[in-house]
mmCIF file of N, CA and C in Angstrom:
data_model
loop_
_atom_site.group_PDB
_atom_site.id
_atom_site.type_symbol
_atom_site.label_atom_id
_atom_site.label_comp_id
_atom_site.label_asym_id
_atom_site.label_seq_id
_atom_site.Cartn_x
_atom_site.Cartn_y
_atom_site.Cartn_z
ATOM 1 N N UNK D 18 62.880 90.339 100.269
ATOM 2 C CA UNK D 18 63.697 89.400 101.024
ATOM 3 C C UNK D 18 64.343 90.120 102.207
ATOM 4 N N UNK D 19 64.289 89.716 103.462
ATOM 5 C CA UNK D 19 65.316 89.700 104.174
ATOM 6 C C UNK D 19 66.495 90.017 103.841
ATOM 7 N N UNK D 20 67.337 91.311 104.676
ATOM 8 C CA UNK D 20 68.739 91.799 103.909
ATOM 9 C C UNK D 20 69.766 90.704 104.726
ATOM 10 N N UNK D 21 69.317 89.591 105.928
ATOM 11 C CA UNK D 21 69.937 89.017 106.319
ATOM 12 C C UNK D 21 70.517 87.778 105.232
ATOM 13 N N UNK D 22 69.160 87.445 104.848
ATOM 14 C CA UNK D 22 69.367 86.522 103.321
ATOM 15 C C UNK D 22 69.767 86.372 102.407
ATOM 16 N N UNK D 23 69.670 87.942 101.943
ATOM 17 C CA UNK D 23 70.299 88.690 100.861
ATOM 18 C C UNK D 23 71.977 88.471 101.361
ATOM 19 N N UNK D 24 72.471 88.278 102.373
ATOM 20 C CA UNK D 24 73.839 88.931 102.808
ATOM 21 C C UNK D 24 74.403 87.743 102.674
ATOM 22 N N UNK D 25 73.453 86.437 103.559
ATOM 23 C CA UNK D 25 74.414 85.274 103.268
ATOM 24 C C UNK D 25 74.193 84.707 102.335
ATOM 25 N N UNK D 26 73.302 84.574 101.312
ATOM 26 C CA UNK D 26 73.528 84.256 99.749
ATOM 27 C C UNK D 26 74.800 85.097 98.984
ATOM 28 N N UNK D 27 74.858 86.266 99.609
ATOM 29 C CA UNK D 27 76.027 86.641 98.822
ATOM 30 C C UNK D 27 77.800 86.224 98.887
ATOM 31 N N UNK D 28 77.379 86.219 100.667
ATOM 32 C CA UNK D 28 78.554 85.602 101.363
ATOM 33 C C UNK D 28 79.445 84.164 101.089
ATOM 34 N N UNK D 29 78.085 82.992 100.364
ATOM 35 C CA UNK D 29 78.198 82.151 100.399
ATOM 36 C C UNK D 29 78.138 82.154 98.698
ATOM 37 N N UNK D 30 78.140 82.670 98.257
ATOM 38 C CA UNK D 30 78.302 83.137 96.252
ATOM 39 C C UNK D 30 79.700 83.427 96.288
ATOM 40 N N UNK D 31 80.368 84.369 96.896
ATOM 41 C CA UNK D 31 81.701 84.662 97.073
ATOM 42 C C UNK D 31 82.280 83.326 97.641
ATOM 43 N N UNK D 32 82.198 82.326 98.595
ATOM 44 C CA UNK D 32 82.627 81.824 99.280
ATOM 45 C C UNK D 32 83.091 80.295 97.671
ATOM 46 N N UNK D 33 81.988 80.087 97.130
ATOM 47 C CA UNK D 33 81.990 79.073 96.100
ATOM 48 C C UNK D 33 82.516 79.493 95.185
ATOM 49 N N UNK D 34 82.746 80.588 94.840
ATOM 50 C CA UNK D 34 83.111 81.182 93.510
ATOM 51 C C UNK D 34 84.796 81.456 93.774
ATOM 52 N N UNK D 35 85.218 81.639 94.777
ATOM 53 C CA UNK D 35 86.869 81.513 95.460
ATOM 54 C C UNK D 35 87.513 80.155 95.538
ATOM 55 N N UNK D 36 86.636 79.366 95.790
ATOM 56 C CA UNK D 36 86.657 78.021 96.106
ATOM 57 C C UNK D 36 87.227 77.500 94.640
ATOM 58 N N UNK D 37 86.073 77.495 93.498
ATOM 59 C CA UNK D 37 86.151 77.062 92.344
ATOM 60 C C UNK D 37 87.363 77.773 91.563
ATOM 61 N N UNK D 38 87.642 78.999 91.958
ATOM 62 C CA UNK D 38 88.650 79.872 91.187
ATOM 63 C C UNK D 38 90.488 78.989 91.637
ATOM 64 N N UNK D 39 90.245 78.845 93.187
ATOM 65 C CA UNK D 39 91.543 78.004 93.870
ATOM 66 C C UNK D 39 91.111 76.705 92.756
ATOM 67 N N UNK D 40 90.408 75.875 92.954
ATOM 68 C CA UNK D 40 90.600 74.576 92.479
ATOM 69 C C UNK D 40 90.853 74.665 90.989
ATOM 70 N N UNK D 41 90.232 75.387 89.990
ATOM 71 C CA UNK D 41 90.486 75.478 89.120
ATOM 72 C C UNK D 41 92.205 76.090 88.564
ATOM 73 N N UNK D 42 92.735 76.728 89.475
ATOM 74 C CA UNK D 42 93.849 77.235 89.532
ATOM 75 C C UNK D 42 95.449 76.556 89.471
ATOM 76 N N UNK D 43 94.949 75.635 90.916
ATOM 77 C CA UNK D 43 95.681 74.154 91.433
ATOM 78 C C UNK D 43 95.541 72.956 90.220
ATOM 79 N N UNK D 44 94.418 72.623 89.806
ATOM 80 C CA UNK D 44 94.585 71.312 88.841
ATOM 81 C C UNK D 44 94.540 71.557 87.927
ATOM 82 N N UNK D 45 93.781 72.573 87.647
ATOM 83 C CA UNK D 45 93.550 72.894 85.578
ATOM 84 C C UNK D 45 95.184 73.252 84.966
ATOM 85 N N UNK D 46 94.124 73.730 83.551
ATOM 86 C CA UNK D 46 95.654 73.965 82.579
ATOM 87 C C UNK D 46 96.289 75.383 83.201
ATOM 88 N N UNK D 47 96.094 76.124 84.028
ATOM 89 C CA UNK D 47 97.410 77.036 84.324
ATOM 90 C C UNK D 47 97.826 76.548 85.260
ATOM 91 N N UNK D 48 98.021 75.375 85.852
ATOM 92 C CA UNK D 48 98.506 74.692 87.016
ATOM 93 C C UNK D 48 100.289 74.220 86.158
ATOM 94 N N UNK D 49 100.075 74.161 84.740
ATOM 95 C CA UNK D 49 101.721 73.952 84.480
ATOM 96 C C UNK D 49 101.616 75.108 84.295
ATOM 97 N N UNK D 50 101.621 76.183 84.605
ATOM 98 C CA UNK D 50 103.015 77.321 84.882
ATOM 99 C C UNK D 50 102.903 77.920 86.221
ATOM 100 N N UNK D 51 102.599 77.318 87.366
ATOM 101 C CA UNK D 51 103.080 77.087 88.454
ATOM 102 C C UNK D 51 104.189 76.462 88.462
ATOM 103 N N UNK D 52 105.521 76.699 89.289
ATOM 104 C CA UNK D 52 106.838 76.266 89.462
ATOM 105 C C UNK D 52 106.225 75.856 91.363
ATOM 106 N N UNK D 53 107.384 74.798 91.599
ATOM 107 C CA UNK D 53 107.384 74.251 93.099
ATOM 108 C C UNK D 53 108.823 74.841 93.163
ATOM 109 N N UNK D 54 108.350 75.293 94.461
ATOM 110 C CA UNK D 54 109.979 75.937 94.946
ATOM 111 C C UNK D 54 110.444 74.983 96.057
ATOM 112 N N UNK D 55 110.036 74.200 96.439
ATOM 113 C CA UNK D 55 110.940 72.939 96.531
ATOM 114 C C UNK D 55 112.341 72.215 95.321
ATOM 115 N N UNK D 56 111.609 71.684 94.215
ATOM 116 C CA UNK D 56 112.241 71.581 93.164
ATOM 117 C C UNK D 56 113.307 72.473 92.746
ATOM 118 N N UNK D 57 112.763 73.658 93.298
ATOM 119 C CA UNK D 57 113.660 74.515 92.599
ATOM 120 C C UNK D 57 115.602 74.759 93.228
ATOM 121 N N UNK D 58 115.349 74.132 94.608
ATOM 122 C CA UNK D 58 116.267 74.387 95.762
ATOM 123 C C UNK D 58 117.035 72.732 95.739
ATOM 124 N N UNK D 59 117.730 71.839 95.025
ATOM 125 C CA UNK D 59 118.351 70.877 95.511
ATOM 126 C C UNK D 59 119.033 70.723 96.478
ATOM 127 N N UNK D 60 119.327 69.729 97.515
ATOM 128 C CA UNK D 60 120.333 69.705 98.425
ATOM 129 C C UNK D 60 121.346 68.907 98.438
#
């Protein structure tokens, strides 16, 4: 293969795999022990 191919398959493996790690992060189950620091500050 092409090391150009090789580079952006990898680029784009990293790119989905960051992606899925954020989303999974934000909605899944460790998303309750995230605190909002809004909430946290009343005015």
């Amino acid at each position: 293969m092409e090391p150009a191919i090789v580079l952006s398959i990898s680029v784009a493996a990293v790119v989905i795999a960051i992606t899925g790690i954020s989303i999974y992060t934000s909605f899944g189950p460790p998303s309750k022990q995230l605190n909002d620091p809004f909430d946290d500050h009343e005015d």
